[in-house]
PDB file of C-alpha atoms in Angstrom:
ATOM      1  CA  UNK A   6       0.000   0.000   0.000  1.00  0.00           C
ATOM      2  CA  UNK A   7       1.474   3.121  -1.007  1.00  0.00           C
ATOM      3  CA  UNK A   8       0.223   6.638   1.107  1.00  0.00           C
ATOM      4  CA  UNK A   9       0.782  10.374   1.385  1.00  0.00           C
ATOM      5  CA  UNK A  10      -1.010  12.503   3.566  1.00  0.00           C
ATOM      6  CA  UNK A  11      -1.687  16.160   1.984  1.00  0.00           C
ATOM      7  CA  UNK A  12      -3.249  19.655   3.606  1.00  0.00           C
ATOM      8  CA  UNK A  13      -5.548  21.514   2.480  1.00  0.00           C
ATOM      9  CA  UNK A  14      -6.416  24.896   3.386  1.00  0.00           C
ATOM     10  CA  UNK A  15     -10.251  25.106   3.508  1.00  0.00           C
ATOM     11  CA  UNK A  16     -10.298  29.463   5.303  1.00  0.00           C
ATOM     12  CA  UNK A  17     -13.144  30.335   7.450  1.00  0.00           C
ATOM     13  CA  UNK A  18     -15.883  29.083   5.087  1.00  0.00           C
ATOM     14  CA  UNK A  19     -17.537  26.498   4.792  1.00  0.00           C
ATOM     15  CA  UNK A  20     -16.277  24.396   1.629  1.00  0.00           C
ATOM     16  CA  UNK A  21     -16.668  21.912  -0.762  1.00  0.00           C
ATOM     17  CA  UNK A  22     -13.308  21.352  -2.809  1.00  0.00           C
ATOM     18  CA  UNK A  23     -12.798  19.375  -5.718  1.00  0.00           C
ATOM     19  CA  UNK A  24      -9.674  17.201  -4.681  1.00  0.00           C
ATOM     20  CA  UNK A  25      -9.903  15.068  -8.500  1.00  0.00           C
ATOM     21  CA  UNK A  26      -6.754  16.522  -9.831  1.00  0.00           C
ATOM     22  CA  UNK A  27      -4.815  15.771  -7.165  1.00  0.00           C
ATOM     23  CA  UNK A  28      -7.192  12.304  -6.853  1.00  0.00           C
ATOM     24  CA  UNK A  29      -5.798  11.551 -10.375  1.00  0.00           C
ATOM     25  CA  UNK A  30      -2.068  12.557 -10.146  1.00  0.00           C
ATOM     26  CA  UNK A  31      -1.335  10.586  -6.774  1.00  0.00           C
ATOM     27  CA  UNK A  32      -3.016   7.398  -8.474  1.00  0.00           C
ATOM     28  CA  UNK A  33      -1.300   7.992 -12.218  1.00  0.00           C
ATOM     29  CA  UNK A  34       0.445   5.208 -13.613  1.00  0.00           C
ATOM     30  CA  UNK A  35      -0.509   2.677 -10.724  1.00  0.00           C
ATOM     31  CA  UNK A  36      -2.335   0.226 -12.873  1.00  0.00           C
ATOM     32  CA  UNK A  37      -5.170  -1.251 -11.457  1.00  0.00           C
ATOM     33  CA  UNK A  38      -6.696  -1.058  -7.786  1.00  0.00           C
ATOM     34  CA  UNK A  39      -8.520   1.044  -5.386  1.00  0.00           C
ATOM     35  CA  UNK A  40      -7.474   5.138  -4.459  1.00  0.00           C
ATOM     36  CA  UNK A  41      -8.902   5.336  -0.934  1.00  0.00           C
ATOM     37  CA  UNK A  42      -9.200   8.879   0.597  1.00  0.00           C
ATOM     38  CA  UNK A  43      -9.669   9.512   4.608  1.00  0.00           C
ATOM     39  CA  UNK A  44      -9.754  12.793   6.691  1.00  0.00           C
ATOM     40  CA  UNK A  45      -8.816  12.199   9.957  1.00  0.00           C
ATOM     41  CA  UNK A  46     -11.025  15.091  11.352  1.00  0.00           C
ATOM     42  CA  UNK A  47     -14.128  14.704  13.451  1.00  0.00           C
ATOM     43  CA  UNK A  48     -16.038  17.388  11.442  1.00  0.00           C
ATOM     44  CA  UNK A  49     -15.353  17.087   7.391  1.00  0.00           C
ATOM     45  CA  UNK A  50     -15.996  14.591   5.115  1.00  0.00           C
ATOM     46  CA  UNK A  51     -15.686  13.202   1.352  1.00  0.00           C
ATOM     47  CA  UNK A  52     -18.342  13.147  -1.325  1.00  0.00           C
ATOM     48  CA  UNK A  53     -18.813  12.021  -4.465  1.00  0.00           C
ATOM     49  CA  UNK A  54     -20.439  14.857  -6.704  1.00  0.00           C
ATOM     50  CA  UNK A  55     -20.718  16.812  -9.899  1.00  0.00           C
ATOM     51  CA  UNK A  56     -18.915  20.575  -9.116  1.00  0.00           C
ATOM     52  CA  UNK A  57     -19.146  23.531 -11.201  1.00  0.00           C
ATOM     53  CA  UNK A  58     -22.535  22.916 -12.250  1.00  0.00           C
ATOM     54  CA  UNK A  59     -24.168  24.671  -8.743  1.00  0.00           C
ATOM     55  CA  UNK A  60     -24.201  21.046  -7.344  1.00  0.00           C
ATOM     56  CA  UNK A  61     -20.988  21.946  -4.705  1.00  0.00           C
ATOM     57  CA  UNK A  62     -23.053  25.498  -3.754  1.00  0.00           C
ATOM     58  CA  UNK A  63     -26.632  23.042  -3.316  1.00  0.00           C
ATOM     59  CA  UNK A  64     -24.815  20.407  -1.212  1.00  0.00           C
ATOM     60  CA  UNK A  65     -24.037  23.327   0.918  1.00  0.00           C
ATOM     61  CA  UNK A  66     -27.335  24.746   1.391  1.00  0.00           C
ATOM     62  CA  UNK A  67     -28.474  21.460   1.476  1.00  0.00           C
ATOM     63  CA  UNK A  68     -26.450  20.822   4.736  1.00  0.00           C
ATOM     64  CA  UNK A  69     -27.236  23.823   6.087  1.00  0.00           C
ATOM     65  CA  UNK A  70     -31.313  22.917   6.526  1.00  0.00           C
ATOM     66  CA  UNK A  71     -30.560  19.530   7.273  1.00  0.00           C
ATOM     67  CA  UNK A  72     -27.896  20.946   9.724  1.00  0.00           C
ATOM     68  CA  UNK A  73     -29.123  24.386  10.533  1.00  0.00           C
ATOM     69  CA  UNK A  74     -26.109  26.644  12.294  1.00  0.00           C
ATOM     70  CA  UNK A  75     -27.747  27.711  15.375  1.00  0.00           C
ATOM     71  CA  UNK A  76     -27.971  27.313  18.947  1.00  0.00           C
ATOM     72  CA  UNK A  77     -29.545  23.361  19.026  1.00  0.00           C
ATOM     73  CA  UNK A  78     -26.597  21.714  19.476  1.00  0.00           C
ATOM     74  CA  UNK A  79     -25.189  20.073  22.795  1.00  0.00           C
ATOM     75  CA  UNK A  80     -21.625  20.206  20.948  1.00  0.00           C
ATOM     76  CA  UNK A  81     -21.155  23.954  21.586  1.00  0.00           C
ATOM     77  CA  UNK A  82     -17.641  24.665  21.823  1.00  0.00           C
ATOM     78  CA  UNK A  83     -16.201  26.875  19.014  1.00  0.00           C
ATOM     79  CA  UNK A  84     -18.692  29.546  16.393  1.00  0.00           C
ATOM     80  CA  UNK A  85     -21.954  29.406  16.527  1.00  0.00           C
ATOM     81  CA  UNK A  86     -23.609  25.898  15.407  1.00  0.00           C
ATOM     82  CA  UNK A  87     -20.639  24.080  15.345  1.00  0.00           C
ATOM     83  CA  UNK A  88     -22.003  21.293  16.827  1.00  0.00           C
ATOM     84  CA  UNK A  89     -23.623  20.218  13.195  1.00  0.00           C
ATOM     85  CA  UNK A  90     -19.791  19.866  11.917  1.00  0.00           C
ATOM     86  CA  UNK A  91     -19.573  17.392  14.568  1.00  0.00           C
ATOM     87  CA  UNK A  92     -22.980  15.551  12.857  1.00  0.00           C
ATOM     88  CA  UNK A  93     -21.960  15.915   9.348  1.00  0.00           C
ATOM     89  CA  UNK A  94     -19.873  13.144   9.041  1.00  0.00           C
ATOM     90  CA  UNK A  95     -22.852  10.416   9.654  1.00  0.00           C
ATOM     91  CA  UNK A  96     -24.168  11.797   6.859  1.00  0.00           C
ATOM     92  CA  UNK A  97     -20.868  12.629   4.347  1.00  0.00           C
ATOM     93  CA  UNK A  98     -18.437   9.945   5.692  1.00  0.00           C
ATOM     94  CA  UNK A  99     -14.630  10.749   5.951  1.00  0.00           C
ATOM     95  CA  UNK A 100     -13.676   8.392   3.521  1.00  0.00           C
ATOM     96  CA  UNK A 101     -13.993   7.477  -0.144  1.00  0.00           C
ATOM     97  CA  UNK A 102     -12.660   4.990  -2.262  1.00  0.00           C
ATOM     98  CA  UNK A 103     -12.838   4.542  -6.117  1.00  0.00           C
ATOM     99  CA  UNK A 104     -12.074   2.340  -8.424  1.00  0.00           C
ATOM    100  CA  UNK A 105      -8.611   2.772 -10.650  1.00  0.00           C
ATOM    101  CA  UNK A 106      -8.644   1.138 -13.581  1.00  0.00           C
ATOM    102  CA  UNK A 107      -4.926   1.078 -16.214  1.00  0.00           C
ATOM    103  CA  UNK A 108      -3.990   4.084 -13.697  1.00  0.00           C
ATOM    104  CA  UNK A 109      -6.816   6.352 -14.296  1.00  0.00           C
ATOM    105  CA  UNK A 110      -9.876   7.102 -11.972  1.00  0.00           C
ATOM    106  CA  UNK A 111     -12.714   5.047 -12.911  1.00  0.00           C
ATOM    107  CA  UNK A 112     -15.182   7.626 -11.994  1.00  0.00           C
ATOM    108  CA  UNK A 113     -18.559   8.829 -14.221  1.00  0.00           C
ATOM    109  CA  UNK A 114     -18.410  12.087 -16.576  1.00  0.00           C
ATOM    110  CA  UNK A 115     -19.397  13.998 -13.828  1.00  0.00           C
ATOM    111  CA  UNK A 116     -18.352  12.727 -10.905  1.00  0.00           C
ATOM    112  CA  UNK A 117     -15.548  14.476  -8.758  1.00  0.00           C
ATOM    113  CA  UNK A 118     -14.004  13.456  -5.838  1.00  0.00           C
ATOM    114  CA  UNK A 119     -14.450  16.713  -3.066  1.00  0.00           C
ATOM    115  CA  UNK A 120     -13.590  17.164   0.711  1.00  0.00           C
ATOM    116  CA  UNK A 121     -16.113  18.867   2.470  1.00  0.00           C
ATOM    117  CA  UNK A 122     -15.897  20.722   5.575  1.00  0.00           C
ATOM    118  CA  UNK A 123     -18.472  22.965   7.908  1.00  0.00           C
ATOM    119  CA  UNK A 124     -15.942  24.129  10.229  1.00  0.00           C
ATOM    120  CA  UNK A 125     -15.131  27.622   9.349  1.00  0.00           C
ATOM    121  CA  UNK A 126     -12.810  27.554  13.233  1.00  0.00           C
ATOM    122  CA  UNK A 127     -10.061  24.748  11.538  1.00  0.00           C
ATOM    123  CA  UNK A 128      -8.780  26.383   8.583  1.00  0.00           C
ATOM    124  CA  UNK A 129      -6.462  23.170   7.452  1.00  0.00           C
ATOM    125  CA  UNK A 130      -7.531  19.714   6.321  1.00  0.00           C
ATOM    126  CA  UNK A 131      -4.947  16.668   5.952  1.00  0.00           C
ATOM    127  CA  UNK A 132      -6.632  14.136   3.268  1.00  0.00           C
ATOM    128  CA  UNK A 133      -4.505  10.600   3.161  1.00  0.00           C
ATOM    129  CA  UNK A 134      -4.786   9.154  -0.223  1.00  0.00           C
ATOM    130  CA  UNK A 135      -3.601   5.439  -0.391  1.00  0.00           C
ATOM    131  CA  UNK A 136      -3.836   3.288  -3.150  1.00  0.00           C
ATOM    132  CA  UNK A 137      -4.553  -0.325  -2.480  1.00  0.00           C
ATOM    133  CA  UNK A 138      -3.896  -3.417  -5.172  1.00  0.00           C
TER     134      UNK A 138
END
């Protein structure tokens, strides 16, 4: 098994970033197996979605009235709402794993690979890619 761990810097907002590129160059060449993707963080997670296309800025909203930023939450260290980062995760998991196939990414036309993360207090997300055969 072959890993790296890389950060990303997500700011003070809350984020959905397309992490394909960097998906595709870690796994180039490989041949065939599985690119798994973790985030050891208790409050971001990893989808699989179109981006670009408004479907990044509708997750988003999306999360926010599943997961409304307000005062409800037990977990209340931090900004305001923060507790829903903490629920996030049973609901975008922090890992991901997709299919390589002669080195490439054997995902659909549309499909990208994106970290998402509500907590506008941790600026920095580490993603470990691994590639399993």
């Amino acid at each position: 098994m072959d890993t790296e761990t890389r950060t990303y810097v997500t700011g003070d907002r809350e984020v959905v970033l397309d992490l394909t590129r960097d998906c595709a160059d870690f796994a180039a060449g490989r041949g065939d197996g599985l690119l798994n993707l973790f985030v050891p963080h208790a409050t971001a997670g990893l989808a699989i979605l179109e981006t670009g296309a408004g479907s990044d800025d509708d997750l988003l909203a999306a999360l926010a009235d599943l997961l409304p930023a307000d005062d409800r939450w037990r977990h209340r260290h931090g900004s305001r709402g923060h507790g829903r980062a903490h629920v996030m995760p049973a609901l975008i998991p922090p890992y991901a794993t997709v299919p390589m196939l002669g080195g490439q990414l054997a995902l659909g036309t549309w499909q990208s690979l994106c970290l998402v993360d509500l907590n506008v207090d941790n600026p920095e997300r580490d993603v470990r890619f691994s590639f399993l055969t």
